[in-house]
Amino acid sequence: MPDQLTKLAYQTLQQGKALFGLTHKEVSTRLMRALAPGSTPSMQPVSEDLMQDLRRAMEQLQERDWQEAEQGLYPASLLFDAPWLDWASRYPLVWLDLPATWNRRQQRNVRDLPRHVDQEAYPDYYLQNFHHQTDGYLSDHSASLYDLQVEILFNGTADPMRRRVLAPLLRGLQAFADRPAGQIRVLDVATGTGRTLRQLRGALPKAQLVGLDLSTAYLRQANRWLGELPGELPQLVQGNGEAMPFADGTFQALTCVFLLHELPGEARQNVLNDCFRLLEPGGVLVLADSIQLADSPQFQPVMDNFRRGFHEPYYRDYIGDPIEERLARAGFEAITAETHFMTRVWSARRRAG
Ligand SMILES: C[S@@+](CC[C@H](N)C(=O)[O-])C[C@H]1O[C@@H](n2cnc3c(N)ncnc32)[C@H](O)[C@@H]1O
């Protein structure tokens, strides 16, 4: 069981990450204003009250993260898990990448992708520089910087937000409590570089884990980082979340983290429909994605700024999209939702047969 010293270490680490993220963003914004003024997006002002709300929500997230580790839902070591040396060595590349990002933003160029990419192999909505990211999701360079960039964007709260899928997932899996742990199959849809799979392995040391993503480059990065995990290696599969290459009812649980806001509405629905198909009756789907206007109206300026600062073509549509209705349309029942800092978490069940 984690002790108070570990808690203090965790809090200190999170404060350090927040300070690092805020400082990085402050310095890079100033640099952008000085060196590439034409690429500076216009942002909504964030009031002191709103800043306080954000700080409070962030502290609540950290407290919940700590409590669930203390309850034994996952090991406390997960709270400190990150490829620190790797990130430190890559950090200069994040800076070196910034001028190209500013340039794309200034020229409104959102289709600046590597020439070798077979455009026929991907849906059109995917072939963009999400977040103005160099190469979109379609190169090893992009995959090698992604986690560090997300860490900076969320001031070190990305994994604490991802871990919020674990409690509803474990609750949902109680429906299969009579099964040997090694026979439980869990799929992480749009796994990217596999950060959610790492959290899942912490909570489910024996389960069969599978990660699916459209980007082979991101899967290669996931493969590098998942190799060191204890237990059976998660399997990584390239595919489209709208029509996944698995048989009906293959999995007892599915997770999907930070994908829905990057999809047009129709694709969003297709993904939820296919998740339903893949679940064994009685199985559980847990989604985590950005907060929305209906649950967090007070954070609207933050949502607006996210959309303005980063290329997120479907975000405006997403934040007004009733995901509960989409889940019900896909066939799900027992739909619940909760909010943790910048993340909304939905859990839904496929009725037992
Ligand atoms: C914002 S990232 C989130 C990645 C990961 N879940 C995380 O928590 O970091 C979105 C991911 O969705 C993947 N993606 C986007 N559209 C997809 C689709 N239709 N099918 C499968 N993966 C998709 C991208 O390649 C990318 O890895």
GROMACS .gro file of C-alpha atoms and ligand atoms in nm:
model
  380
    1MET     CA    1   0.000   0.000   0.000
    2PRO     CA    2   0.131   0.343  -0.085
    3ASP     CA    3   0.232   0.555   0.215
    4GLN     CA    4   0.230   0.925   0.290
    5LEU     CA    5   0.588   0.969   0.170
    6THR     CA    6   0.491   0.823  -0.166
    7LYS     CA    7   0.193   1.056  -0.178
    8LEU     CA    8   0.419   1.354  -0.114
    9ALA     CA    9   0.655   1.236  -0.387
   10TYR     CA   10   0.362   1.200  -0.627
   11GLN     CA   11   0.227   1.547  -0.546
   12THR     CA   12   0.572   1.698  -0.590
   13LEU     CA   13   0.618   1.522  -0.922
   14GLN     CA   14   0.282   1.648  -1.048
   15GLN     CA   15   0.359   2.003  -0.936
   16GLY     CA   16   0.693   1.980  -1.114
   17LYS     CA   17   0.526   1.856  -1.433
   18ALA     CA   18   0.267   2.135  -1.417
   19LEU     CA   19   0.538   2.397  -1.371
   20PHE     CA   20   0.736   2.250  -1.658
   21GLY     CA   21   0.433   2.246  -1.889
   22LEU     CA   22   0.327   2.601  -1.802
   23THR     CA   23   0.680   2.738  -1.838
   24HIS     CA   24   0.733   2.564  -2.170
   25LYS     CA   25   0.408   2.704  -2.308
   26GLU     CA   26   0.475   3.055  -2.178
   27VAL     CA   27   0.826   3.068  -2.328
   28SER     CA   28   0.724   2.912  -2.660
   29THR     CA   29   0.425   3.149  -2.693
   30ARG     CA   30   0.650   3.450  -2.634
   31LEU     CA   31   0.897   3.319  -2.887
   32MET     CA   32   0.621   3.263  -3.140
   33ARG     CA   33   0.493   3.618  -3.090
   34ALA     CA   34   0.845   3.754  -3.140
   35LEU     CA   35   0.961   3.535  -3.427
   36ALA     CA   36   0.642   3.438  -3.611
   37PRO     CA   37   0.375   3.692  -3.520
   38GLY     CA   38   0.153   3.591  -3.815
   39SER     CA   39   0.107   3.243  -3.668
   40THR     CA   40  -0.017   3.361  -3.329
   41PRO     CA   41  -0.377   3.245  -3.278
   42SER     CA   42  -0.619   3.484  -3.107
   43MET     CA   43  -0.708   3.341  -2.767
   44GLN     CA   44  -0.996   3.403  -2.528
   45PRO     CA   45  -0.883   3.559  -2.200
   46VAL     CA   46  -0.880   3.321  -1.904
   47SER     CA   47  -0.998   3.498  -1.586
   48GLU     CA   48  -0.839   3.449  -1.243
   49ASP     CA   49  -1.161   3.275  -1.126
   50LEU     CA   50  -1.138   3.033  -1.413
   51MET     CA   51  -0.771   2.967  -1.336
   52GLN     CA   52  -0.871   2.883  -0.979
   53ASP     CA   53  -1.142   2.646  -1.102
   54LEU     CA   54  -0.885   2.477  -1.324
   55ARG     CA   55  -0.636   2.443  -1.039
   56ARG     CA   56  -0.905   2.295  -0.815
   57ALA     CA   57  -1.015   2.045  -1.081
   58MET     CA   58  -0.654   1.945  -1.134
   59GLU     CA   59  -0.599   1.890  -0.762
   60GLN     CA   60  -0.915   1.679  -0.746
   61LEU     CA   61  -0.789   1.469  -1.034
   62GLN     CA   62  -0.459   1.409  -0.855
   63GLU     CA   63  -0.633   1.324  -0.528
   64ARG     CA   64  -0.856   1.072  -0.705
   65ASP     CA   65  -0.553   0.926  -0.883
   66TRP     CA   66  -0.379   0.883  -0.551
   67GLN     CA   67  -0.685   0.737  -0.375
   68GLU     CA   68  -0.747   0.475  -0.640
   69ALA     CA   69  -0.381   0.365  -0.619
   70GLU     CA   70  -0.418   0.349  -0.241
   71GLN     CA   71  -0.730   0.134  -0.278
   72GLY     CA   72  -0.518  -0.106  -0.482
   73LEU     CA   73  -0.690  -0.057  -0.818
   74TYR     CA   74  -0.344  -0.019  -0.969
   75PRO     CA   75   0.011  -0.015  -0.831
   76ALA     CA   76   0.147   0.316  -0.699
   77SER     CA   77   0.448   0.266  -0.927
   78LEU     CA   78   0.217   0.359  -1.216
   79LEU     CA   79   0.195   0.711  -1.076
   80PHE     CA   80   0.565   0.759  -1.149
   81ASP     CA   81   0.579   0.566  -1.475
   82ALA     CA   82   0.728   0.755  -1.770
   83PRO     CA   83   1.033   0.713  -1.997
   84TRP     CA   84   1.206   1.007  -1.824
   85LEU     CA   85   1.549   0.969  -1.985
   86ASP     CA   86   1.398   0.920  -2.327
   87TRP     CA   87   1.183   1.231  -2.289
   88ALA     CA   88   1.477   1.436  -2.161
   89SER     CA   89   1.682   1.338  -2.464
   90ARG     CA   90   1.396   1.422  -2.702
   91TYR     CA   91   1.301   1.753  -2.543
   92PRO     CA   92   1.535   1.962  -2.767
   93LEU     CA   93   1.358   1.810  -3.069
   94VAL     CA   94   1.026   1.953  -2.945
   95TRP     CA   95   1.184   2.300  -2.968
   96LEU     CA   96   1.346   2.233  -3.303
   97ASP     CA   97   1.006   2.127  -3.436
   98LEU     CA   98   0.830   2.449  -3.334
   99PRO     CA   99   0.923   2.672  -3.633
  100ALA     CA  100   0.774   2.416  -3.875
  101THR     CA  101   0.458   2.411  -3.663
  102TRP     CA  102   0.433   2.792  -3.664
  103ASN     CA  103   0.490   2.794  -4.038
  104ARG     CA  104   0.206   2.548  -4.104
  105ARG     CA  105  -0.023   2.744  -3.876
  106GLN     CA  106   0.063   3.073  -4.049
  107GLN     CA  107   0.002   2.925  -4.395
  108ARG     CA  108  -0.308   2.739  -4.277
  109ASN     CA  109  -0.147   2.430  -4.424
  110VAL     CA  110  -0.315   2.133  -4.257
  111ARG     CA  111  -0.234   1.868  -4.519
  112ASP     CA  112   0.144   1.874  -4.494
  113LEU     CA  113   0.207   1.499  -4.478
  114PRO     CA  114   0.506   1.279  -4.572
  115ARG     CA  115   0.518   1.213  -4.948
  116HIS     CA  116   0.556   0.836  -4.908
  117VAL     CA  117   0.217   0.803  -4.734
  118ASP     CA  118  -0.031   0.595  -4.933
  119GLN     CA  119  -0.330   0.829  -4.911
  120GLU     CA  120  -0.566   0.553  -5.027
  121ALA     CA  121  -0.490   0.355  -4.713
  122TYR     CA  122  -0.651   0.608  -4.474
  123PRO     CA  123  -0.986   0.784  -4.440
  124ASP     CA  124  -0.973   1.140  -4.570
  125TYR     CA  125  -1.048   1.294  -4.229
  126TYR     CA  126  -0.729   1.135  -4.093
  127LEU     CA  127  -0.496   1.288  -4.354
  128GLN     CA  128  -0.433   1.614  -4.167
  129ASN     CA  129  -0.183   1.770  -3.930
  130PHE     CA  130  -0.387   1.732  -3.614
  131HIS     CA  131  -0.248   1.980  -3.355
  132HIS     CA  132  -0.041   2.123  -3.647
  133GLN     CA  133   0.184   1.829  -3.572
  134THR     CA  134   0.469   1.765  -3.814
  135ASP     CA  135   0.370   1.469  -4.040
  136GLY     CA  136   0.030   1.435  -3.870
  137TYR     CA  137   0.019   1.085  -3.718
  138LEU     CA  138   0.214   0.944  -4.008
  139SER     CA  139   0.583   0.929  -3.919
  140ASP     CA  140   0.824   0.793  -3.661
  141HIS     CA  141   0.933   1.152  -3.592
  142SER     CA  142   0.576   1.247  -3.496
  143ALA     CA  143   0.533   0.933  -3.286
  144SER     CA  144   0.859   0.993  -3.101
  145LEU     CA  145   0.752   1.343  -2.987
  146TYR     CA  146   0.380   1.284  -2.928
  147ASP     CA  147   0.383   1.172  -2.563
  148LEU     CA  148   0.610   1.451  -2.454
  149GLN     CA  149   0.397   1.707  -2.642
  150VAL     CA  150   0.079   1.575  -2.476
  151GLU     CA  151   0.252   1.583  -2.138
  152ILE     CA  152   0.333   1.950  -2.193
  153LEU     CA  153  -0.015   2.033  -2.328
  154PHE     CA  154  -0.191   1.885  -2.023
  155ASN     CA  155   0.067   2.006  -1.768
  156GLY     CA  156   0.154   1.649  -1.673
  157THR     CA  157  -0.201   1.522  -1.623
  158ALA     CA  158  -0.237   1.306  -1.935
  159ASP     CA  159  -0.176   0.972  -1.760
  160PRO     CA  160  -0.382   1.063  -1.449
  161MET     CA  161  -0.668   1.140  -1.691
  162ARG     CA  162  -0.612   0.816  -1.885
  163ARG     CA  163  -0.615   0.620  -1.557
  164ARG     CA  164  -0.972   0.733  -1.493
  165VAL     CA  165  -1.086   0.456  -1.728
  166LEU     CA  166  -0.954   0.193  -1.487
  167ALA     CA  167  -1.213   0.208  -1.206
  168PRO     CA  168  -1.519   0.179  -1.438
  169LEU     CA  169  -1.337  -0.087  -1.637
  170LEU     CA  170  -1.265  -0.301  -1.330
  171ARG     CA  171  -1.625  -0.254  -1.213
  172GLY     CA  172  -1.752  -0.363  -1.555
  173LEU     CA  173  -1.525  -0.668  -1.562
  174GLN     CA  174  -1.681  -0.798  -1.243
  175ALA     CA  175  -1.943  -0.949  -1.476
  176PHE     CA  176  -1.668  -1.196  -1.575
  177ALA     CA  177  -1.531  -1.252  -1.223
  178ASP     CA  178  -1.572  -1.630  -1.255
  179ARG     CA  179  -1.328  -1.640  -1.550
  180PRO     CA  180  -0.954  -1.696  -1.510
  181ALA     CA  181  -0.782  -1.355  -1.532
  182GLY     CA  182  -0.572  -1.478  -1.826
  183GLN     CA  183  -0.885  -1.534  -2.034
  184ILE     CA  184  -1.003  -1.174  -2.012
  185ARG     CA  185  -0.940  -0.987  -2.338
  186VAL     CA  186  -0.926  -0.606  -2.342
  187LEU     CA  187  -0.888  -0.391  -2.653
  188ASP     CA  188  -0.764  -0.031  -2.646
  189VAL     CA  189  -0.901   0.142  -2.958
  190ALA     CA  190  -0.676   0.417  -3.103
  191THR     CA  191  -0.400   0.319  -2.864
  192GLY     CA  192  -0.146   0.556  -3.022
  193THR     CA  193   0.189   0.505  -2.847
  194GLY     CA  194   0.029   0.269  -2.596
  195ARG     CA  195   0.012   0.489  -2.284
  196THR     CA  196  -0.335   0.355  -2.197
  197LEU     CA  197  -0.214  -0.004  -2.244
  198ARG     CA  198   0.050   0.064  -1.979
  199GLN     CA  199  -0.220   0.177  -1.737
  200LEU     CA  200  -0.433  -0.127  -1.825
  201ARG     CA  201  -0.140  -0.362  -1.761
  202GLY     CA  202  -0.097  -0.208  -1.415
  203ALA     CA  203  -0.462  -0.279  -1.326
  204LEU     CA  204  -0.492  -0.612  -1.510
  205PRO     CA  205  -0.155  -0.788  -1.483
  206LYS     CA  206  -0.279  -1.112  -1.640
  207ALA     CA  207  -0.534  -1.003  -1.900
  208GLN     CA  208  -0.475  -1.037  -2.274
  209LEU     CA  209  -0.429  -0.681  -2.395
  210VAL     CA  210  -0.463  -0.563  -2.754
  211GLY     CA  211  -0.406  -0.214  -2.894
  212LEU     CA  212  -0.535  -0.095  -3.231
  213ASP     CA  213  -0.446   0.221  -3.420
  214LEU     CA  214  -0.445   0.351  -3.777
  215SER     CA  215  -0.086   0.470  -3.751
  216THR     CA  216   0.186   0.207  -3.798
  217ALA     CA  217   0.442   0.467  -3.684
  218TYR     CA  218   0.260   0.515  -3.353
  219LEU     CA  219   0.227   0.138  -3.312
  220ARG     CA  220   0.602   0.099  -3.370
  221GLN     CA  221   0.662   0.352  -3.091
  222ALA     CA  222   0.416   0.164  -2.869
  223ASN     CA  223   0.602  -0.157  -2.943
  224ARG     CA  224   0.930  -0.001  -2.826
  225TRP     CA  225   0.784   0.115  -2.499
  226LEU     CA  226   0.561  -0.182  -2.415
  227GLY     CA  227   0.839  -0.440  -2.445
  228GLU     CA  228   0.963  -0.370  -2.092
  229LEU     CA  229   0.622  -0.430  -1.927
  230PRO     CA  230   0.578  -0.730  -1.697
  231GLY     CA  231   0.335  -1.002  -1.803
  232GLU     CA  232   0.232  -1.106  -2.152
  233LEU     CA  233   0.315  -0.856  -2.427
  234PRO     CA  234   0.016  -0.659  -2.550
  235GLN     CA  235  -0.064  -0.733  -2.915
  236LEU     CA  236  -0.063  -0.437  -3.154
  237VAL     CA  237  -0.283  -0.432  -3.462
  238GLN     CA  238  -0.308  -0.174  -3.740
  239GLY     CA  239  -0.666  -0.093  -3.834
  240ASN     CA  240  -0.949   0.156  -3.854
  241GLY     CA  241  -1.163   0.189  -3.541
  242GLU     CA  242  -1.468   0.214  -3.765
  243ALA     CA  243  -1.432  -0.145  -3.889
  244MET     CA  244  -1.191  -0.337  -3.673
  245PRO     CA  245  -1.034  -0.665  -3.786
  246PHE     CA  246  -1.173  -0.882  -3.505
  247ALA     CA  247  -1.466  -1.125  -3.482
  248ASP     CA  248  -1.792  -1.030  -3.308
  249GLY     CA  249  -1.782  -1.068  -2.929
  250THR     CA  250  -1.401  -1.110  -2.909
  251PHE     CA  251  -1.346  -0.885  -2.606
  252GLN     CA  252  -1.485  -0.856  -2.255
  253ALA     CA  253  -1.382  -0.491  -2.229
  254LEU     CA  254  -1.280  -0.205  -2.458
  255THR     CA  255  -1.125   0.133  -2.389
  256CYS     CA  256  -1.092   0.429  -2.620
  257VAL     CA  257  -0.901   0.737  -2.504
  258PHE     CA  258  -0.878   1.078  -2.677
  259LEU     CA  259  -1.004   0.955  -3.014
  260LEU     CA  260  -1.364   1.076  -3.046
  261HIS     CA  261  -1.281   1.448  -3.066
  262GLU     CA  262  -1.062   1.380  -3.371
  263LEU     CA  263  -1.340   1.216  -3.573
  264PRO     CA  264  -1.626   1.358  -3.778
  265GLY     CA  265  -1.968   1.267  -3.632
  266GLU     CA  266  -2.035   0.979  -3.868
  267ALA     CA  267  -1.700   0.813  -3.797
  268ARG     CA  268  -1.758   0.869  -3.423
  269GLN     CA  269  -2.080   0.673  -3.448
  270ASN     CA  270  -1.916   0.401  -3.660
  271VAL     CA  271  -1.647   0.351  -3.394
  272LEU     CA  272  -1.907   0.316  -3.117
  273ASN     CA  273  -2.108   0.073  -3.332
  274ASP     CA  274  -1.802  -0.139  -3.397
  275CYS     CA  275  -1.705  -0.135  -3.028
  276PHE     CA  276  -2.051  -0.274  -2.952
  277ARG     CA  277  -2.003  -0.550  -3.210
  278LEU     CA  278  -1.668  -0.653  -3.063
  279LEU     CA  279  -1.795  -0.684  -2.707
  280GLU     CA  280  -1.908  -1.016  -2.568
  281PRO     CA  281  -2.260  -0.975  -2.419
  282GLY     CA  282  -2.214  -0.841  -2.066
  283GLY     CA  283  -1.893  -0.662  -2.167
  284VAL     CA  284  -1.804  -0.302  -2.093
  285LEU     CA  285  -1.681  -0.007  -2.301
  286VAL     CA  286  -1.504   0.283  -2.128
  287LEU     CA  287  -1.440   0.604  -2.321
  288ALA     CA  288  -1.228   0.897  -2.213
  289ASP     CA  289  -1.216   1.218  -2.411
  290SER     CA  290  -1.228   1.593  -2.378
  291ILE     CA  291  -1.486   1.754  -2.153
  292GLN     CA  292  -1.786   1.898  -2.337
  293LEU     CA  293  -1.997   2.213  -2.317
  294ALA     CA  294  -2.288   2.037  -2.145
  295ASP     CA  295  -2.087   1.899  -1.851
  296SER     CA  296  -1.826   2.175  -1.810
  297PRO     CA  297  -1.974   2.505  -1.941
  298GLN     CA  298  -1.742   2.701  -1.711
  299PHE     CA  299  -1.442   2.575  -1.911
  300GLN     CA  300  -1.573   2.695  -2.247
  301PRO     CA  301  -1.287   2.950  -2.292
  302VAL     CA  302  -1.035   2.670  -2.241
  303MET     CA  303  -1.212   2.454  -2.500
  304ASP     CA  304  -1.223   2.749  -2.742
  305ASN     CA  305  -0.854   2.818  -2.692
  306PHE     CA  306  -0.768   2.455  -2.752
  307ARG     CA  307  -0.953   2.468  -3.084
  308ARG     CA  308  -0.791   2.797  -3.184
  309GLY     CA  309  -0.437   2.706  -3.083
  310PHE     CA  310  -0.431   2.359  -3.234
  311HIS     CA  311  -0.565   2.219  -3.556
  312GLU     CA  312  -0.860   2.017  -3.426
  313PRO     CA  313  -1.108   2.018  -3.716
  314TYR     CA  314  -1.384   1.817  -3.543
  315TYR     CA  315  -1.351   1.952  -3.191
  316ARG     CA  316  -1.623   2.217  -3.218
  317ASP     CA  317  -1.869   1.952  -3.333
  318TYR     CA  318  -1.748   1.707  -3.068
  319ILE     CA  319  -1.793   1.934  -2.767
  320GLY     CA  320  -2.164   1.967  -2.846
  321ASP     CA  321  -2.216   1.602  -2.941
  322PRO     CA  322  -2.434   1.398  -2.699
  323ILE     CA  323  -2.215   1.089  -2.666
  324GLU     CA  324  -2.471   0.918  -2.439
  325GLU     CA  325  -2.721   0.927  -2.727
  326ARG     CA  326  -2.465   0.786  -2.966
  327LEU     CA  327  -2.385   0.504  -2.722
  328ALA     CA  328  -2.754   0.422  -2.686
  329ARG     CA  329  -2.792   0.428  -3.066
  330ALA     CA  330  -2.507   0.177  -3.092
  331GLY     CA  331  -2.699  -0.055  -2.857
  332PHE     CA  332  -2.529   0.016  -2.523
  333GLU     CA  333  -2.708   0.023  -2.187
  334ALA     CA  334  -2.623   0.126  -1.829
  335ILE     CA  335  -2.448   0.438  -1.960
  336THR     CA  336  -2.274   0.651  -1.697
  337ALA     CA  337  -2.049   0.954  -1.725
  338GLU     CA  338  -1.817   1.147  -1.494
  339THR     CA  339  -1.575   1.436  -1.535
  340HIS     CA  340  -1.214   1.455  -1.421
  341PHE     CA  341  -1.034   1.783  -1.491
  342MET     CA  342  -1.026   1.811  -1.873
  343THR     CA  343  -1.159   1.459  -1.935
  344ARG     CA  344  -1.507   1.313  -1.958
  345VAL     CA  345  -1.529   0.939  -1.894
  346TRP     CA  346  -1.822   0.730  -2.015
  347SER     CA  347  -1.888   0.370  -1.931
  348ALA     CA  348  -2.147   0.158  -2.109
  349ARG     CA  349  -2.245  -0.206  -2.114
  350ARG     CA  350  -2.357  -0.451  -2.377
  351ARG     CA  351  -2.651  -0.633  -2.225
  352ALA     CA  352  -2.566  -0.985  -2.106
  353GLY     CA  353  -2.704  -1.250  -2.343
  354LIG     C1  354  -0.508   1.201  -2.976
  354LIG     S1  355  -0.440   1.048  -3.018
  354LIG     C2  356  -0.477   0.948  -2.875
  354LIG     C3  357  -0.385   0.829  -2.863
  354LIG     C4  358  -0.394   0.751  -2.732
  354LIG     N1  359  -0.522   0.691  -2.711
  354LIG     C5  360  -0.356   0.839  -2.614
  354LIG     O1  361  -0.422   0.838  -2.513
  354LIG     O2  362  -0.251   0.905  -2.624
  354LIG     C6  363  -0.550   0.987  -3.139
  354LIG     C7  364  -0.507   0.852  -3.194
  354LIG     O3  365  -0.616   0.801  -3.271
  354LIG     C8  366  -0.565   0.739  -3.387
  354LIG     N2  367  -0.675   0.737  -3.483
  354LIG     C9  368  -0.739   0.843  -3.541
  354LIG     N3  369  -0.841   0.801  -3.618
  354LIG    C10  370  -0.843   0.665  -3.607
  354LIG    C11  371  -0.927   0.564  -3.661
  354LIG     N4  372  -1.028   0.591  -3.743
  354LIG     N5  373  -0.900   0.435  -3.628
  354LIG    C12  374  -0.798   0.403  -3.547
  354LIG     N6  375  -0.716   0.496  -3.492
  354LIG    C13  376  -0.738   0.624  -3.521
  354LIG    C14  377  -0.445   0.823  -3.425
  354LIG     O4  378  -0.357   0.754  -3.510
  354LIG    C15  379  -0.387   0.856  -3.288
  354LIG     O5  380  -0.294   0.759  -3.248
   0.00000   0.00000   0.00000
